[in-house]
Amino acid sequence: MTDLDLQGIGMTSRRTRERMIARLREQGIKDERVLEVLLATPRHLFLDEALAHRAYEDTALPIGFNQTISQPYIVARMTEILLAAGPLKKVLEVGTGSGYQTAVLASLVHQVCSVERIRPLQDRARQKLQRLKIFNVMMRHSDGGMGWPEQGPFDGILVTAAPEEVPEELLEQLAIDGRLVIPVGGNRQQLKLVIRKEARVFETRVLEDVNFVPLLSGTIR
Ligand code: SAH
């Protein structure tokens, strides 16, 4: 990958990215650390070349296997909510997908553990992160509805596919004061924030309506 690929030209240039950041501000994203990381992260590299020119539009786009790269607004919003109480050490991401959200998280927290159920997507994401010299991400091919018990507890958990209900396993793997950001629901989905106040005390806040691919069980090789 050349420097030009990384910086982007034309529809992937710095100016195009700056326009995306301006839109995110208008949409209410306030955390400067998050905006800075979104400006610096080359979203076009996480897409097929044929779609790269649309990378800085505020839309979800296909990444194969019936999955999508999350829309920049939702990546920014979920990251902002996750980080709102201060810096985090260890974060679990469920649904690596393209690896874009993973790259954003990796720039803002100490260690990211990311699980994906579709092997080829995970392989592609791993290559992208290596090329960007992001080394603080561990990946596992598994059903992330189970979390990653061997690596827990986590200060933060971010889920990028929607289950019908919040999985118990994820709650169990949250550290005290840990924060879980997760879309929940079938036809109508809502973004929820769950904070573990004490060992058995969880506070849930409903944030906004969202639209994610479903969290599915099992794995694909
Ligand atoms: N943050 C990703 C979003 C990808 S879409 C991005 O911006 O690219 C959601 C991803 O969750 C898909 O890759 C899908 O395969 C994955 N997924 C769905 N159910 C899962 C599960 N139970 N465990 C792990 N990954 C899952």
Tab-separated table of C-alpha atoms and ligand atoms in Angstrom:
chain	number	residue	atom	x	y	z
A	1	MET	CA	0.000	0.000	0.000
A	2	THR	CA	1.408	3.382	-0.988
A	3	ASP	CA	1.180	6.632	0.958
A	4	LEU	CA	-1.288	7.839	-1.652
A	5	ASP	CA	-3.585	4.863	-0.967
A	6	LEU	CA	-3.502	5.707	2.724
A	7	GLN	CA	-4.082	9.436	2.362
A	8	GLY	CA	-6.604	8.990	-0.370
A	9	ILE	CA	-7.191	11.110	-3.461
A	10	GLY	CA	-10.339	12.649	-4.967
A	11	MET	CA	-13.382	11.195	-3.225
A	12	THR	CA	-11.184	9.696	-0.496
A	13	SER	CA	-9.050	12.802	0.102
A	14	ARG	CA	-8.551	14.663	3.358
A	15	ARG	CA	-11.057	17.317	2.267
A	16	THR	CA	-13.727	14.687	1.681
A	17	ARG	CA	-13.009	13.279	5.132
A	18	GLU	CA	-13.167	16.726	6.693
A	19	ARG	CA	-16.640	17.171	5.218
A	20	MET	CA	-17.644	13.895	6.868
A	21	ILE	CA	-16.379	15.175	10.222
A	22	ALA	CA	-18.320	18.427	9.773
A	23	ARG	CA	-21.496	16.372	9.142
A	24	LEU	CA	-20.860	14.259	12.221
A	25	ARG	CA	-20.598	17.427	14.313
A	26	GLU	CA	-23.912	18.624	12.885
A	27	GLN	CA	-25.435	15.276	13.820
A	28	GLY	CA	-24.382	15.850	17.418
A	29	ILE	CA	-21.077	14.002	17.815
A	30	LYS	CA	-19.078	16.024	20.367
A	31	ASP	CA	-16.156	13.931	21.546
A	32	GLU	CA	-13.096	15.499	19.915
A	33	ARG	CA	-10.972	12.368	20.399
A	34	VAL	CA	-13.529	10.351	18.436
A	35	LEU	CA	-13.789	12.957	15.659
A	36	GLU	CA	-10.015	13.111	15.376
A	37	VAL	CA	-9.734	9.334	15.044
A	38	LEU	CA	-12.498	9.212	12.412
A	39	LEU	CA	-10.687	11.888	10.451
A	40	ALA	CA	-7.451	9.895	10.612
A	41	THR	CA	-8.871	6.421	9.868
A	42	PRO	CA	-8.976	5.602	6.124
A	43	ARG	CA	-12.481	4.105	5.832
A	44	HIS	CA	-11.997	3.642	2.065
A	45	LEU	CA	-9.417	0.933	2.751
A	46	PHE	CA	-12.051	-1.199	4.476
A	47	LEU	CA	-14.221	-1.310	1.334
A	48	ASP	CA	-13.934	-2.974	-2.055
A	49	GLU	CA	-12.196	-0.705	-4.518
A	50	ALA	CA	-15.435	-0.317	-6.491
A	51	LEU	CA	-17.091	1.273	-3.437
A	52	ALA	CA	-14.109	3.218	-2.082
A	53	HIS	CA	-15.308	6.490	-3.631
A	54	ARG	CA	-18.394	6.311	-1.378
A	55	ALA	CA	-16.426	5.642	1.813
A	56	TYR	CA	-17.029	9.069	3.375
A	57	GLU	CA	-20.750	9.214	2.688
A	58	ASP	CA	-22.760	8.674	5.829
A	59	THR	CA	-24.160	5.288	4.844
A	60	ALA	CA	-23.673	1.628	5.612
A	61	LEU	CA	-22.180	-0.171	2.578
A	62	PRO	CA	-21.946	-3.863	1.621
A	63	ILE	CA	-18.804	-5.815	2.565
A	64	GLY	CA	-19.921	-9.232	1.259
A	65	PHE	CA	-21.603	-12.201	2.972
A	66	ASN	CA	-24.759	-10.103	3.373
A	67	GLN	CA	-23.017	-7.860	5.884
A	68	THR	CA	-22.361	-4.127	5.933
A	69	ILE	CA	-19.734	-1.716	7.200
A	70	SER	CA	-21.457	0.455	9.807
A	71	GLN	CA	-22.341	4.020	8.919
A	72	PRO	CA	-19.775	6.600	10.188
A	73	TYR	CA	-22.393	8.303	12.393
A	74	ILE	CA	-23.168	5.074	14.223
A	75	VAL	CA	-19.463	4.196	14.627
A	76	ALA	CA	-18.832	7.659	16.082
A	77	ARG	CA	-21.907	7.551	18.300
A	78	MET	CA	-21.256	4.090	19.755
A	79	THR	CA	-17.598	4.907	20.372
A	80	GLU	CA	-18.501	8.195	22.045
A	81	ILE	CA	-20.977	6.456	24.363
A	82	LEU	CA	-18.488	3.723	25.206
A	83	LEU	CA	-15.798	6.270	26.134
A	84	ALA	CA	-18.052	8.805	27.865
A	85	ALA	CA	-17.033	7.828	31.413
A	86	GLY	CA	-13.284	8.051	30.733
A	87	PRO	CA	-10.535	6.049	29.064
A	88	LEU	CA	-10.893	2.264	28.791
A	89	LYS	CA	-8.234	-0.423	28.978
A	90	LYS	CA	-9.747	-3.568	27.541
A	91	VAL	CA	-12.673	-3.629	25.122
A	92	LEU	CA	-14.541	-6.498	23.482
A	93	GLU	CA	-16.047	-5.923	20.049
A	94	VAL	CA	-18.635	-8.408	18.792
A	95	GLY	CA	-18.877	-8.392	14.984
A	96	THR	CA	-15.518	-7.377	13.472
A	97	GLY	CA	-16.990	-7.149	9.958
A	98	SER	CA	-14.710	-4.982	7.828
A	99	GLY	CA	-12.546	-4.064	10.819
A	100	TYR	CA	-13.306	-0.344	10.510
A	101	GLN	CA	-14.918	0.040	13.931
A	102	THR	CA	-12.105	-2.159	15.295
A	103	ALA	CA	-9.481	0.251	13.912
A	104	VAL	CA	-11.300	3.233	15.430
A	105	LEU	CA	-11.475	1.531	18.839
A	106	ALA	CA	-7.845	0.429	18.684
A	107	SER	CA	-6.761	4.071	18.419
A	108	LEU	CA	-8.685	5.008	21.551
A	109	VAL	CA	-8.277	2.145	24.013
A	110	HIS	CA	-5.371	0.044	25.258
A	111	GLN	CA	-6.469	-3.388	23.987
A	112	VAL	CA	-9.261	-4.565	21.674
A	113	CYS	CA	-10.522	-8.153	21.557
A	114	SER	CA	-12.709	-8.630	18.496
A	115	VAL	CA	-14.811	-11.665	17.555
A	116	GLU	CA	-16.401	-12.432	14.187
A	117	ARG	CA	-18.442	-15.462	13.103
A	118	ILE	CA	-17.577	-15.279	9.345
A	119	ARG	CA	-14.001	-16.434	8.802
A	120	PRO	CA	-13.270	-14.732	5.443
A	121	LEU	CA	-14.403	-11.353	6.808
A	122	GLN	CA	-12.170	-11.789	9.818
A	123	ASP	CA	-9.174	-12.696	7.630
A	124	ARG	CA	-9.698	-9.617	5.494
A	125	ALA	CA	-10.060	-7.373	8.539
A	126	ARG	CA	-6.876	-8.785	10.060
A	127	GLN	CA	-4.912	-7.927	6.902
A	128	LYS	CA	-6.248	-4.357	6.895
A	129	LEU	CA	-5.260	-3.773	10.508
A	130	GLN	CA	-1.784	-5.173	9.905
A	131	ARG	CA	-1.309	-2.862	6.936
A	132	LEU	CA	-2.324	0.086	9.083
A	133	LYS	CA	0.204	-1.093	11.716
A	134	ILE	CA	-2.481	-1.559	14.334
A	135	PHE	CA	-1.140	-4.172	16.717
A	136	ASN	CA	-3.286	-3.909	19.846
A	137	VAL	CA	-6.134	-6.062	18.492
A	138	MET	CA	-6.683	-9.752	19.225
A	139	MET	CA	-9.156	-11.617	17.024
A	140	ARG	CA	-11.112	-14.784	17.463
A	141	HIS	CA	-13.368	-16.690	15.076
A	142	SER	CA	-16.401	-17.549	17.185
A	143	ASP	CA	-19.998	-16.785	18.047
A	144	GLY	CA	-19.637	-13.491	19.865
A	145	GLY	CA	-22.992	-13.848	21.587
A	146	MET	CA	-20.944	-15.917	24.022
A	147	GLY	CA	-18.467	-13.074	24.457
A	148	TRP	CA	-14.839	-14.094	25.009
A	149	PRO	CA	-14.812	-15.447	28.569
A	150	GLU	CA	-11.058	-16.219	28.674
A	151	GLN	CA	-10.260	-12.545	28.007
A	152	GLY	CA	-12.879	-10.947	30.256
A	153	PRO	CA	-13.781	-9.003	32.264
A	154	PHE	CA	-13.955	-6.061	29.867
A	155	ASP	CA	-14.176	-2.335	30.680
A	156	GLY	CA	-16.246	-1.933	27.568
A	157	ILE	CA	-18.182	-4.168	25.176
A	158	LEU	CA	-19.417	-2.917	21.819
A	159	VAL	CA	-21.755	-5.073	19.738
A	160	THR	CA	-22.246	-4.281	16.033
A	161	ALA	CA	-25.045	-6.740	15.237
A	162	ALA	CA	-28.444	-6.842	16.938
A	163	PRO	CA	-29.662	-9.702	19.183
A	164	GLU	CA	-33.335	-9.911	20.258
A	165	GLU	CA	-32.272	-9.588	23.898
A	166	VAL	CA	-29.052	-8.577	25.645
A	167	PRO	CA	-27.027	-11.843	25.969
A	168	GLU	CA	-26.429	-12.854	29.626
A	169	GLU	CA	-22.872	-13.915	28.775
A	170	LEU	CA	-21.953	-10.365	27.787
A	171	LEU	CA	-23.310	-8.953	31.044
A	172	GLU	CA	-21.271	-11.510	32.976
A	173	GLN	CA	-18.084	-10.456	31.185
A	174	LEU	CA	-18.466	-6.754	32.034
A	175	ALA	CA	-16.133	-5.360	34.723
A	176	ILE	CA	-17.690	-3.319	37.538
A	177	ASP	CA	-18.369	0.159	36.052
A	178	GLY	CA	-17.965	-1.478	32.653
A	179	ARG	CA	-20.143	-0.273	29.767
A	180	LEU	CA	-21.957	-2.346	27.150
A	181	VAL	CA	-23.204	-0.581	24.006
A	182	ILE	CA	-25.549	-2.784	22.012
A	183	PRO	CA	-28.379	-2.608	19.459
A	184	VAL	CA	-31.302	-4.740	20.633
A	185	GLY	CA	-34.496	-5.905	18.927
A	186	GLY	CA	-35.932	-7.530	15.832
A	187	ASN	CA	-38.077	-5.313	13.623
A	188	ARG	CA	-37.597	-2.249	15.748
A	189	GLN	CA	-34.124	-1.934	17.200
A	190	GLN	CA	-32.927	0.386	19.911
A	191	LEU	CA	-29.381	1.243	20.902
A	192	LYS	CA	-28.869	0.499	24.592
A	193	LEU	CA	-26.197	1.341	27.115
A	194	VAL	CA	-25.860	-1.077	30.038
A	195	ILE	CA	-23.565	-0.131	32.936
A	196	ARG	CA	-22.561	-2.693	35.551
A	197	LYS	CA	-22.905	-0.762	38.790
A	198	GLU	CA	-22.250	-3.670	41.148
A	199	ALA	CA	-21.776	-7.414	40.705
A	200	ARG	CA	-25.516	-7.944	40.275
A	201	VAL	CA	-26.732	-4.418	39.563
A	202	PHE	CA	-27.054	-3.228	35.958
A	203	GLU	CA	-28.362	0.150	34.817
A	204	THR	CA	-29.861	0.224	31.316
A	205	ARG	CA	-30.413	3.354	29.236
A	206	VAL	CA	-32.273	3.347	25.935
A	207	LEU	CA	-30.553	5.757	23.551
A	208	GLU	CA	-31.969	5.870	20.027
A	209	ASP	CA	-33.519	3.836	17.226
A	210	VAL	CA	-30.983	2.044	15.044
A	211	ASN	CA	-30.806	-0.424	12.174
A	212	PHE	CA	-28.239	-3.230	12.347
A	213	VAL	CA	-27.819	-6.650	10.759
A	214	PRO	CA	-28.985	-9.384	13.161
A	215	LEU	CA	-26.639	-11.108	15.613
A	216	LEU	CA	-26.632	-14.705	14.397
A	217	SER	CA	-25.469	-17.809	16.207
A	218	GLY	CA	-22.879	-20.334	15.030
A	219	THR	CA	-19.889	-19.701	12.765
A	220	ILE	CA	-19.050	-19.781	9.020
A	221	ARG	CA	-15.637	-21.028	7.800
B	1	SAH	N1	-18.438	-2.942	12.795
B	1	SAH	C1	-18.525	-3.686	11.581
B	1	SAH	C2	-19.966	-4.106	11.377
B	1	SAH	C3	-20.131	-5.266	10.533
B	1	SAH	S1	-21.799	-5.832	10.412
B	1	SAH	C4	-18.058	-2.826	10.439
B	1	SAH	O1	-18.211	-1.605	10.527
B	1	SAH	O2	-17.558	-3.328	9.447
B	1	SAH	C5	-21.912	-6.916	11.776
B	1	SAH	C6	-20.924	-8.039	11.847
B	1	SAH	O3	-21.306	-8.875	12.939
B	1	SAH	C7	-20.925	-8.961	10.629
B	1	SAH	O4	-19.618	-9.088	10.158
B	1	SAH	C8	-21.452	-10.284	11.156
B	1	SAH	O5	-20.887	-11.417	10.550
B	1	SAH	C9	-21.058	-10.207	12.614
B	1	SAH	N2	-21.820	-11.065	13.504
B	1	SAH	C10	-23.151	-11.332	13.508
B	1	SAH	N3	-23.479	-12.183	14.479
B	1	SAH	C11	-22.300	-12.476	15.130
B	1	SAH	C12	-21.972	-13.295	16.233
B	1	SAH	N4	-22.886	-14.004	16.892
B	1	SAH	N5	-20.685	-13.363	16.615
B	1	SAH	C13	-19.725	-12.665	15.966
B	1	SAH	N6	-19.973	-11.857	14.929
B	1	SAH	C14	-21.253	-11.758	14.514
